[in-house]
Short mmCIF file of C-alpha atoms and ligand atoms in Angstrom, two decimals:
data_model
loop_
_atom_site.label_atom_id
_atom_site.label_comp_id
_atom_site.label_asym_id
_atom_site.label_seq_id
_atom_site.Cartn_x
_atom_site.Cartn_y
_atom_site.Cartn_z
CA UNK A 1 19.39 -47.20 8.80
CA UNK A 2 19.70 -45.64 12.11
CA UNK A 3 22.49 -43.15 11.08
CA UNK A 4 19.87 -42.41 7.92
CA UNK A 5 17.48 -41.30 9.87
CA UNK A 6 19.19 -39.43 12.40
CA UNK A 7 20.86 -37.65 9.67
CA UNK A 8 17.47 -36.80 8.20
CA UNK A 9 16.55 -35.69 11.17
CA UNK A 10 18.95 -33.06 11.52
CA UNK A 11 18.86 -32.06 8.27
CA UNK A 12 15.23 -31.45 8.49
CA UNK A 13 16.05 -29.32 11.62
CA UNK A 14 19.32 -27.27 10.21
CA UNK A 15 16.85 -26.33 7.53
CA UNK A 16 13.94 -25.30 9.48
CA UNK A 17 16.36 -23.33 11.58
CA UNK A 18 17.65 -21.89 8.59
CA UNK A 19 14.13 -21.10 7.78
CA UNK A 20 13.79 -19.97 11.23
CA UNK A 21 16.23 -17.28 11.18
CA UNK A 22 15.54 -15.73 7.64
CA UNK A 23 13.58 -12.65 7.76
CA UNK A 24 11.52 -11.83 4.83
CA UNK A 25 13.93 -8.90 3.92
CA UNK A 26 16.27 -11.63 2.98
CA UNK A 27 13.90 -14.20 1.52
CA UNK A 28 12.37 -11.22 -1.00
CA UNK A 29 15.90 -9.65 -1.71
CA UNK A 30 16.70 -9.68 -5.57
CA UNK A 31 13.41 -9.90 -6.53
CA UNK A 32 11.54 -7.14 -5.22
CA UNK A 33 11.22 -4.35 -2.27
CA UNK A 34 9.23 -6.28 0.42
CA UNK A 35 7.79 -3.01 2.52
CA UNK A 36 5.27 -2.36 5.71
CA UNK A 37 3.08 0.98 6.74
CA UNK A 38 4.01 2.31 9.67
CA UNK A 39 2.50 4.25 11.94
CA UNK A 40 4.06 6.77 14.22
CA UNK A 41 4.08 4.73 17.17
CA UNK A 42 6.35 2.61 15.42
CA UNK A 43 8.49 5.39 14.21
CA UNK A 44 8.60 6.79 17.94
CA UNK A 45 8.98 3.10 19.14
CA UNK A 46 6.41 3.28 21.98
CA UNK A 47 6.54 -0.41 21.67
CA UNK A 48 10.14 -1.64 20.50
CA UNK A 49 9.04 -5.36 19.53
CA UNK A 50 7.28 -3.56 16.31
CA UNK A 51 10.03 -1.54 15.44
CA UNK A 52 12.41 -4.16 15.71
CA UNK A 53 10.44 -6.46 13.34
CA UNK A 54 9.83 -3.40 10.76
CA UNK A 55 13.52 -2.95 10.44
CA UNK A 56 14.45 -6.56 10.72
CA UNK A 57 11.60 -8.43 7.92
CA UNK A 58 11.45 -4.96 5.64
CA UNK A 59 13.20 -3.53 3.50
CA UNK A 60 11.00 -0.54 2.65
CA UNK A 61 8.32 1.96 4.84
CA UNK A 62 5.67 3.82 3.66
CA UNK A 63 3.68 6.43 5.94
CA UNK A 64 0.32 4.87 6.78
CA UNK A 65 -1.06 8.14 7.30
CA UNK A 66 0.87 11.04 8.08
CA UNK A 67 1.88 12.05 4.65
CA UNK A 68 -1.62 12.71 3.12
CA UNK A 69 -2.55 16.01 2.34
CA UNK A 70 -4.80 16.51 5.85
CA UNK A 71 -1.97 15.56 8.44
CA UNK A 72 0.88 17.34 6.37
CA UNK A 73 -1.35 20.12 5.19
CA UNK A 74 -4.15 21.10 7.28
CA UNK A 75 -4.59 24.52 6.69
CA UNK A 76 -3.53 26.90 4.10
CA UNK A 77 -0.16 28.18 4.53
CA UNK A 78 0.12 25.56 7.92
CA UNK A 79 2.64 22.69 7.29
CA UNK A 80 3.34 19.72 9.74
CA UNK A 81 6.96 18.06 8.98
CA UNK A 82 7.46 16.60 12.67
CA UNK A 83 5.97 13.28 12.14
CA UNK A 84 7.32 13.38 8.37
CA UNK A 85 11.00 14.32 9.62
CA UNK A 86 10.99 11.70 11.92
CA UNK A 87 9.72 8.91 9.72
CA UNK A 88 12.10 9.84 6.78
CA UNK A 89 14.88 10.00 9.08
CA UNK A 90 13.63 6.50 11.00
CA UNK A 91 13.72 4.61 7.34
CA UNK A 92 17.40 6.22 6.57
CA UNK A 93 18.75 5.35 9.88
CA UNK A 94 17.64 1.82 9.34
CA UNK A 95 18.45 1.82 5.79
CA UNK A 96 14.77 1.42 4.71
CA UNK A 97 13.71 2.56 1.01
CA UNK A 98 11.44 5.51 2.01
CA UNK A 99 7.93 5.89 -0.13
CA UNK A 100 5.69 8.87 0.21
CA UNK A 101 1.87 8.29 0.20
CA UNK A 102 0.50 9.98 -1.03
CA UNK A 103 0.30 13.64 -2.77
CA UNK A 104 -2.88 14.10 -3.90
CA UNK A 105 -6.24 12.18 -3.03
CA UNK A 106 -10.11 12.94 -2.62
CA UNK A 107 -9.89 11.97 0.99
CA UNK A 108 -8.09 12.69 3.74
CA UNK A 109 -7.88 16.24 2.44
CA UNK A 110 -8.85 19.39 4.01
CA UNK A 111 -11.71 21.03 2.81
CA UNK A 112 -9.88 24.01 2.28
CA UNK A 113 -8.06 22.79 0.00
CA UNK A 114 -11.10 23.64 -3.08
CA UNK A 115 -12.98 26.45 -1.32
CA UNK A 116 -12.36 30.17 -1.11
CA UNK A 117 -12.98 32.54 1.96
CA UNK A 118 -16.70 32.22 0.92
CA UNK A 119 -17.09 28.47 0.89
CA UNK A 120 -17.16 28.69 -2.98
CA UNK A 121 -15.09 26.04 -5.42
CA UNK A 122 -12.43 27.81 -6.04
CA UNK A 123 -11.28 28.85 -10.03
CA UNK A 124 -9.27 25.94 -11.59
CA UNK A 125 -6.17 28.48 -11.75
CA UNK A 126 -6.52 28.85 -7.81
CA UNK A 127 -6.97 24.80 -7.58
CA UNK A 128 -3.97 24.04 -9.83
CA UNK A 129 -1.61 26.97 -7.89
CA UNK A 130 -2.90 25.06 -4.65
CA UNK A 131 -1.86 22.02 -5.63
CA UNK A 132 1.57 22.94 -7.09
CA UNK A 133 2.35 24.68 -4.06
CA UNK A 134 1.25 21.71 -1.93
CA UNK A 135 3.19 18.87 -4.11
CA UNK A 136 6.55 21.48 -4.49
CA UNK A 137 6.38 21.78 -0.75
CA UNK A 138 6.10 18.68 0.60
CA UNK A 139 8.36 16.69 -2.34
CA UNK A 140 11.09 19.33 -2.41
CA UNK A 141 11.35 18.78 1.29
CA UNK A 142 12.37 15.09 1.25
CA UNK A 143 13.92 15.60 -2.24
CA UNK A 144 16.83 13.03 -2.86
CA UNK A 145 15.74 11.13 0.60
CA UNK A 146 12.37 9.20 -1.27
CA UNK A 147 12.66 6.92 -3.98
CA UNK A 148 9.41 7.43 -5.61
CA UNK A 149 5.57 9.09 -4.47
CA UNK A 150 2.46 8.19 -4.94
CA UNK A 151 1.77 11.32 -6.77
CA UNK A 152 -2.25 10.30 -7.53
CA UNK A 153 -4.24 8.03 -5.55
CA UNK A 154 -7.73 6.57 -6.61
CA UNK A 155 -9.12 8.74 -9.36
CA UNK A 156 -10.83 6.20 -10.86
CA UNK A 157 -14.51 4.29 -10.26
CA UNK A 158 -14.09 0.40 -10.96
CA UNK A 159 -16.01 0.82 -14.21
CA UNK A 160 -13.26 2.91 -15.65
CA UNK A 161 -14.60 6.33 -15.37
CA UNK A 162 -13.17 8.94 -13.99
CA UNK A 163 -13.99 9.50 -9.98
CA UNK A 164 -16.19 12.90 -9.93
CA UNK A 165 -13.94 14.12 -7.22
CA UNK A 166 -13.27 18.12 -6.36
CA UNK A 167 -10.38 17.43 -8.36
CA UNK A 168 -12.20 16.46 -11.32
CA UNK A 169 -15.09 18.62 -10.84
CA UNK A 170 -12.78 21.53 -11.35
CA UNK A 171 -9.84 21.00 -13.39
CA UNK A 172 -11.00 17.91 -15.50
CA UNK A 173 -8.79 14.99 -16.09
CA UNK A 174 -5.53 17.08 -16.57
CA UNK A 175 -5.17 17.25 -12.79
CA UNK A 176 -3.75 14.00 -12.85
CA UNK A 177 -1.15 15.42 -15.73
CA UNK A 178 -0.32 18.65 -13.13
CA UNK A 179 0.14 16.73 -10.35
CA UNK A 180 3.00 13.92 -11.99
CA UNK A 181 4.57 17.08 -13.59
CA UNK A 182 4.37 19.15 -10.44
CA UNK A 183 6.14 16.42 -8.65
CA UNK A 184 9.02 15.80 -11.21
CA UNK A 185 9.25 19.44 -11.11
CA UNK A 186 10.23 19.39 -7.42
CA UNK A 187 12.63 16.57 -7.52
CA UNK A 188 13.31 15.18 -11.07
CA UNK A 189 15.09 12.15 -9.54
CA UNK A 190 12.19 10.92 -7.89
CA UNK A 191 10.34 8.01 -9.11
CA UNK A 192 6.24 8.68 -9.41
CA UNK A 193 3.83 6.17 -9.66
CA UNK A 194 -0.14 6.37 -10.38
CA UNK A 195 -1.94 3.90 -7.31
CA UNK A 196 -5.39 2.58 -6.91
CA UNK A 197 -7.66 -0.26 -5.25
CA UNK A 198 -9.66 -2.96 -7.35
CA UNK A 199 -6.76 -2.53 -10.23
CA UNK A 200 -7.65 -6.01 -10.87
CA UNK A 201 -11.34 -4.94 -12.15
CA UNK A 202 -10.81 -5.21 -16.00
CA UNK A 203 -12.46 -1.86 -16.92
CA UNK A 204 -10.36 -0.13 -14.22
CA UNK A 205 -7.43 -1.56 -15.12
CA UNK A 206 -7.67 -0.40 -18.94
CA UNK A 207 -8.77 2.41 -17.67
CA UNK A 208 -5.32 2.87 -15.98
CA UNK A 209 -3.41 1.66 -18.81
CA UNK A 210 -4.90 4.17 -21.07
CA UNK A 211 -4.13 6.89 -18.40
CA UNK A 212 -0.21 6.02 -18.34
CA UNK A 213 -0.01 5.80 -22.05
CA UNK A 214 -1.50 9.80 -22.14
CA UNK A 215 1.32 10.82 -19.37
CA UNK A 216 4.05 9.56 -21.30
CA UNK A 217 2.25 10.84 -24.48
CA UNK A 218 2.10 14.17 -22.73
CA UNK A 219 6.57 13.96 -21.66
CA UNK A 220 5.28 12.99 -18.04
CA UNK A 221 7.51 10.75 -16.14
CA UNK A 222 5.60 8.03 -14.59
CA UNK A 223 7.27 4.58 -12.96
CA UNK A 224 4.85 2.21 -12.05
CA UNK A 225 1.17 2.11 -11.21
CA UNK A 226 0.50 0.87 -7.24
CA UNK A 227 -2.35 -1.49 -6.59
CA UNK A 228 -3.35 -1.47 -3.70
CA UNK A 229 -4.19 -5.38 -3.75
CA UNK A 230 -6.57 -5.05 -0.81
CA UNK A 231 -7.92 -8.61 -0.82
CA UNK A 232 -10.89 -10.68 0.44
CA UNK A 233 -10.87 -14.52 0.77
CA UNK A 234 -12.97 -14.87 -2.11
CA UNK A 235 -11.59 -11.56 -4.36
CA UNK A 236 -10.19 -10.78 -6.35
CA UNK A 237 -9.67 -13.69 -8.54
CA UNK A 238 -6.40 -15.48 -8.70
CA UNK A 239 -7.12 -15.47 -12.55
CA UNK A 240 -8.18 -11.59 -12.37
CA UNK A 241 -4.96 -10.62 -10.55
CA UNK A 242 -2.99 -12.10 -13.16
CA UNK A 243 -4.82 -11.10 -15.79
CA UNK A 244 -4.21 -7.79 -14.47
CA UNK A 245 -0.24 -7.96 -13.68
CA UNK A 246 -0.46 -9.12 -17.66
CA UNK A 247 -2.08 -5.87 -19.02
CA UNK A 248 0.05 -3.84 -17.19
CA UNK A 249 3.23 -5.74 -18.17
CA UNK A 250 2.13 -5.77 -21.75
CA UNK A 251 1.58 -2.10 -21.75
CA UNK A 252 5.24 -1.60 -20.39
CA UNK A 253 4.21 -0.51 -16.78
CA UNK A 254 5.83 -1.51 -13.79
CA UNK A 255 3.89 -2.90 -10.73
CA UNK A 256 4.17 -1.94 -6.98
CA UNK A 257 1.88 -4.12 -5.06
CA UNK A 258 1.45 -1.44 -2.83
CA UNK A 259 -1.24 -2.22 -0.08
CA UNK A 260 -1.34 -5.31 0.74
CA UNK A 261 -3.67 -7.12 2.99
CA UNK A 262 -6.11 -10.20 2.88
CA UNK A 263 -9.18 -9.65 4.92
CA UNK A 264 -10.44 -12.85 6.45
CA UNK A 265 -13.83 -11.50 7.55
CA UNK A 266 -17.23 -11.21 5.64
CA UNK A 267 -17.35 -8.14 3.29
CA UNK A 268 -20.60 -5.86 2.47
CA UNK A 269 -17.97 -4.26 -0.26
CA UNK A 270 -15.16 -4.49 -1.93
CA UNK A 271 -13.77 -1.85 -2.74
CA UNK A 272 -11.24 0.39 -0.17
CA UNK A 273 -12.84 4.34 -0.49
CA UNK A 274 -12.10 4.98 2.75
CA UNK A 275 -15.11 7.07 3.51
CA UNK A 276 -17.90 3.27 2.59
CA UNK A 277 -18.96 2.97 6.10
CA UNK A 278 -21.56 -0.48 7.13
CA UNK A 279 -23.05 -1.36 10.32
CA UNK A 280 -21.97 -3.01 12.91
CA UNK A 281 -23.46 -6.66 13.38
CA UNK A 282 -21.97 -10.04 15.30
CA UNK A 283 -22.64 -11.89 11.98
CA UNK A 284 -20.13 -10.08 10.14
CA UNK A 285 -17.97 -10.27 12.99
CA UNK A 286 -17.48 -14.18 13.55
CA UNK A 287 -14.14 -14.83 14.64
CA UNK A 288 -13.68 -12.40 17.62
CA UNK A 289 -13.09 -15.03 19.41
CA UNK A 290 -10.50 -16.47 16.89
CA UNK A 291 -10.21 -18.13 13.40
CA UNK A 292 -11.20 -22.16 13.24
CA UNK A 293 -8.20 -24.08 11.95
CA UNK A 294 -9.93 -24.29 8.58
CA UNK A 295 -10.78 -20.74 7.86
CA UNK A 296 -7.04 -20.11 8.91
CA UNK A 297 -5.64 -22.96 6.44
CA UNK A 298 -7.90 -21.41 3.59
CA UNK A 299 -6.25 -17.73 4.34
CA UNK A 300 -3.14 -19.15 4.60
CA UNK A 301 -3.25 -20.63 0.58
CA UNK A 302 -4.77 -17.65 -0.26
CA UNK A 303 -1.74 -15.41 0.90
CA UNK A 304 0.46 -17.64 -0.63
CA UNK A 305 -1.45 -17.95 -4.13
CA UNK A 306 -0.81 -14.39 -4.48
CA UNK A 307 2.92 -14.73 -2.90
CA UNK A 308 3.38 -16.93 -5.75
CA UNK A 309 2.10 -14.67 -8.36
CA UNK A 310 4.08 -11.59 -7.18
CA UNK A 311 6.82 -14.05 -7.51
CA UNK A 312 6.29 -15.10 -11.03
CA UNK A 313 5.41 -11.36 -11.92
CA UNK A 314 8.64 -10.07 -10.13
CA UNK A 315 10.59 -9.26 -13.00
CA UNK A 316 7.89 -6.30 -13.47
CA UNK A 317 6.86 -6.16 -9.84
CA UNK A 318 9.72 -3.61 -8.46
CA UNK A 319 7.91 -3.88 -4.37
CA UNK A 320 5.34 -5.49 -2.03
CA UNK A 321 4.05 -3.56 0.23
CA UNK A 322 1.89 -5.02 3.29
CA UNK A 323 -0.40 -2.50 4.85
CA UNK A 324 0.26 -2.83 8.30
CA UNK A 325 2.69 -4.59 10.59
CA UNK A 326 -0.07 -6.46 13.17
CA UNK A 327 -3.59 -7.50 13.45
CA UNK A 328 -3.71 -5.18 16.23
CA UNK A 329 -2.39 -2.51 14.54
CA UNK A 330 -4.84 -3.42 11.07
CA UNK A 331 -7.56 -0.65 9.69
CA UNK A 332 -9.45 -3.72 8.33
CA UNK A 333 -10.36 -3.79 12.26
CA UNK A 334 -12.38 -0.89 11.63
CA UNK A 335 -13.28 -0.60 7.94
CA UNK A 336 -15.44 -0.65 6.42
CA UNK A 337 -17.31 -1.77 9.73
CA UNK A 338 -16.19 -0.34 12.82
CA UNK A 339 -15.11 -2.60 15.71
CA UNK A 340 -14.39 -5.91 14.28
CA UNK A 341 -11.81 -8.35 14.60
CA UNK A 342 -9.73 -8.85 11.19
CA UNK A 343 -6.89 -11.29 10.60
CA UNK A 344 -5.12 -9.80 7.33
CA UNK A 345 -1.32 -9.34 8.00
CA UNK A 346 1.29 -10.86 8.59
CA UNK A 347 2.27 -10.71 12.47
CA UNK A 348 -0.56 -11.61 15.10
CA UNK A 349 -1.61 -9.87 18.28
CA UNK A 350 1.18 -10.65 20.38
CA UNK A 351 3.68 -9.48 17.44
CA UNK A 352 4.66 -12.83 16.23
CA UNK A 353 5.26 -14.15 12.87
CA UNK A 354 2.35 -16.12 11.55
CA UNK A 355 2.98 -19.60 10.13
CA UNK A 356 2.29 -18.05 6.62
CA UNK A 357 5.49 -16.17 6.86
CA UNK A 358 7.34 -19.36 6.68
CA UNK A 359 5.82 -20.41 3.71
CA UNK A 360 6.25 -17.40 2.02
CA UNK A 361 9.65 -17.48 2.81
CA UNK A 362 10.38 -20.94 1.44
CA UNK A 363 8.61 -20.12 -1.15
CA UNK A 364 10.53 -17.13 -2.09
CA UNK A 365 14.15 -19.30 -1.65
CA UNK A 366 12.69 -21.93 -3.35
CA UNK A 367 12.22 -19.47 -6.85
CA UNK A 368 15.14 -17.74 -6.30
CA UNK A 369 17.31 -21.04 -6.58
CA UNK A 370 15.06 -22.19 -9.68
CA UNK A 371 16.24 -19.48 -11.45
C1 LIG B 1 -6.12 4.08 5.45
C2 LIG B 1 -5.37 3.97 6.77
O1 LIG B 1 -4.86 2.67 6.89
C3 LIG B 1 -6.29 4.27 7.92
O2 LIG B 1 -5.56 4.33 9.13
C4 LIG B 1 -7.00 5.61 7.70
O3 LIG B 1 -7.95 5.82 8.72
C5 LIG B 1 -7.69 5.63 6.35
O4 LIG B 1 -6.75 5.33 5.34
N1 LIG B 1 -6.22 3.29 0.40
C6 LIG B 1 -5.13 4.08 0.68
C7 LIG B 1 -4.66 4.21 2.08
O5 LIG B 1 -4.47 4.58 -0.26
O6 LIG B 1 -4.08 5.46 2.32
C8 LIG B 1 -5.77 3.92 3.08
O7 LIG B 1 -5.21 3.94 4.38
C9 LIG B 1 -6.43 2.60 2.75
C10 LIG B 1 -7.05 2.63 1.38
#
């Protein structure tokens, strides 16, 4: 009986270890990407704990902000590649699969961009030169180094209807149609994918489903459509995610889960445009302090719910991205109220692995041997 139990007993342990030592790179590995955002600080490793853990638990980066159209492109003409080298050459060094994020977008763009020398809008001939020029110079550059942009980001309102963005205001839908063949243009061997927040919104989602079928109608290669899967405790849905993933998969389209994160704090909104901006008060800010045992249980079946579904949706779902490597690091802690303390990824404040991690990486083994 003894010997039993001792055995047991080391069993238990030679597995936990096992556990233990498995990084989610090797959990995720056959059944999809599993990617962070990084931030330059991390590229530059100013503090090597977070680099070490992006190149040991990922196996894909994307730029959390220094390949949008401000940063890369601030002025007419005016280029920045330093920060872009360096991150493109940090993810081949560490043999990461490199994403660009993101081409073109309504914000973080500079106003230039639609305006003449006057301030005017600008003709849609100058507006579509602009942006070919932009998306030839900045994809052409990396060409053969990124496996696939995210050539259009967020052109749609949840209800389905096209965002009335500069964009949109001058060159109509077809922007959308320049911009994926713009890309392919610059390298054809690129993959290009169309990626958005609140996918999971049924009119949104059809809306997006409709807009893939007219690329490929039109002879424009498009991989996958990105949600951005930023979550709340309460949405969206478990049932509305899937639901999604279904469409999508039904339609033909591949999935990148592309943003991920799981906000553990009250929300006035739910939706990610960057620019929704609420006030600061201590009610919406309860767990400064840190998050009761029960709140933290809740988040933790909530990240694993959706672990779970990526899992059973894997055989469309080519990568997970999580946006953001710490709590510290997190831009829930500032949107869309400034100053608060969020709890929505996967590594804490001092940079270690949460207890979800482990779960997500049983979980993860546990499919892959079901199989
Ligand atoms: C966010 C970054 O995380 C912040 O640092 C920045 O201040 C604003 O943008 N949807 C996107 C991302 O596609 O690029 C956004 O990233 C979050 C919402």
């Amino acid at each position: 009986m003894k010997t039993i139990f001792a055995l047991s007993v080391l069993i238990l342990m030679a597995s936990l270890d096992t556990i233990g030592q498995k990084t989610l790179r090797e959990a995720t590995k056959g059944e999809f990407l599993f990617g962070v955002a990084v931030n330059m600080k991390q590229v530059n490793g100013v503090n090597p704990i977070e680099t070490e853990l992006i190149t040991k638990e990922f196996s894909a980066i994307v730029p959390e902000n220094i390949m949008k159209p401000q940063p890369i492109h601030p002025e007419e003409n005016k280029y920045k590649w330093d920060d872009a080298d360096k991150f493109v050459a940090f993810g081949e060094k560490n043999n990461l699969t490199v994403t660009g994020h993101c081409l073109i977008w309504h914000s973080q763009i500079g106003k230039w961009f639609f305006v003449d020398e006057n301030g005017k809008d600008v003709s849609p001939e100058i507006l579509k030169e602009r942006m070919r020029q932009h998306i030839n110079a900045v994809v052409s550059r990396y060409k053969g180094r990124i496996k696939g942009w995210d050539v259009v980001n967020e052109a749609f309102e949840d209800n389905g209807t096209y965002r009335k963005s500069k964009f949109y205001q001058i060159l109509g839908k077809d922007f959308i149609k320049y911009a994926f063949q713009f890309a392919h243009e610059a390298d054809p061997n690129a993959e290009l994918y169309y990626n958005d927040y609140n996918v999971e919104t049924p009119a949104k989602c059809d809306a997006i489903v409709q807009l893939v079928k007219e690329l490929k109608a039109d002879g424009c290669r498009i991989d996958a459509v990105g949600s951005q899967a930023h979550m709340h405790m309460n949405s969206p849905t478990l049932d509305a995610t899937e639901t999604s993933f279904k469409k999508l998969k039904t339609a033909g389209i591949h999935i990148l889960i592309t943003e991920w994160d799981i906000s553990i704090l009250p929300s006035p909104y739910d939706g990610a445009n960057v620019s929704a901006n609420f006030d600061y008060s201590r009610e919406m800010d309860p767990y400064r302090e840190g998050v009761p045992e029960a709140v933290q249980q809740q988040w933790n079946k909530r990240m694993l719910d959706m672990f779970g579904l990526f899992l059973k949706y894997s055989d469309v779902i080519d990568r997970v991205t999580v946006w953001g490597l710490t709590d510290n690091g997190t831009w829930l802690n500032n949107f869309p109220i400034r100053g608060r303390k969020d709890y929505p990824v996967l590594f804490d404040r001092n940079n270690q692995r949460k207890s979800v991690v482990d779960g997500m990486i049983k979980m993860a083994e546990n499919y892959k041997s079901k199989k």
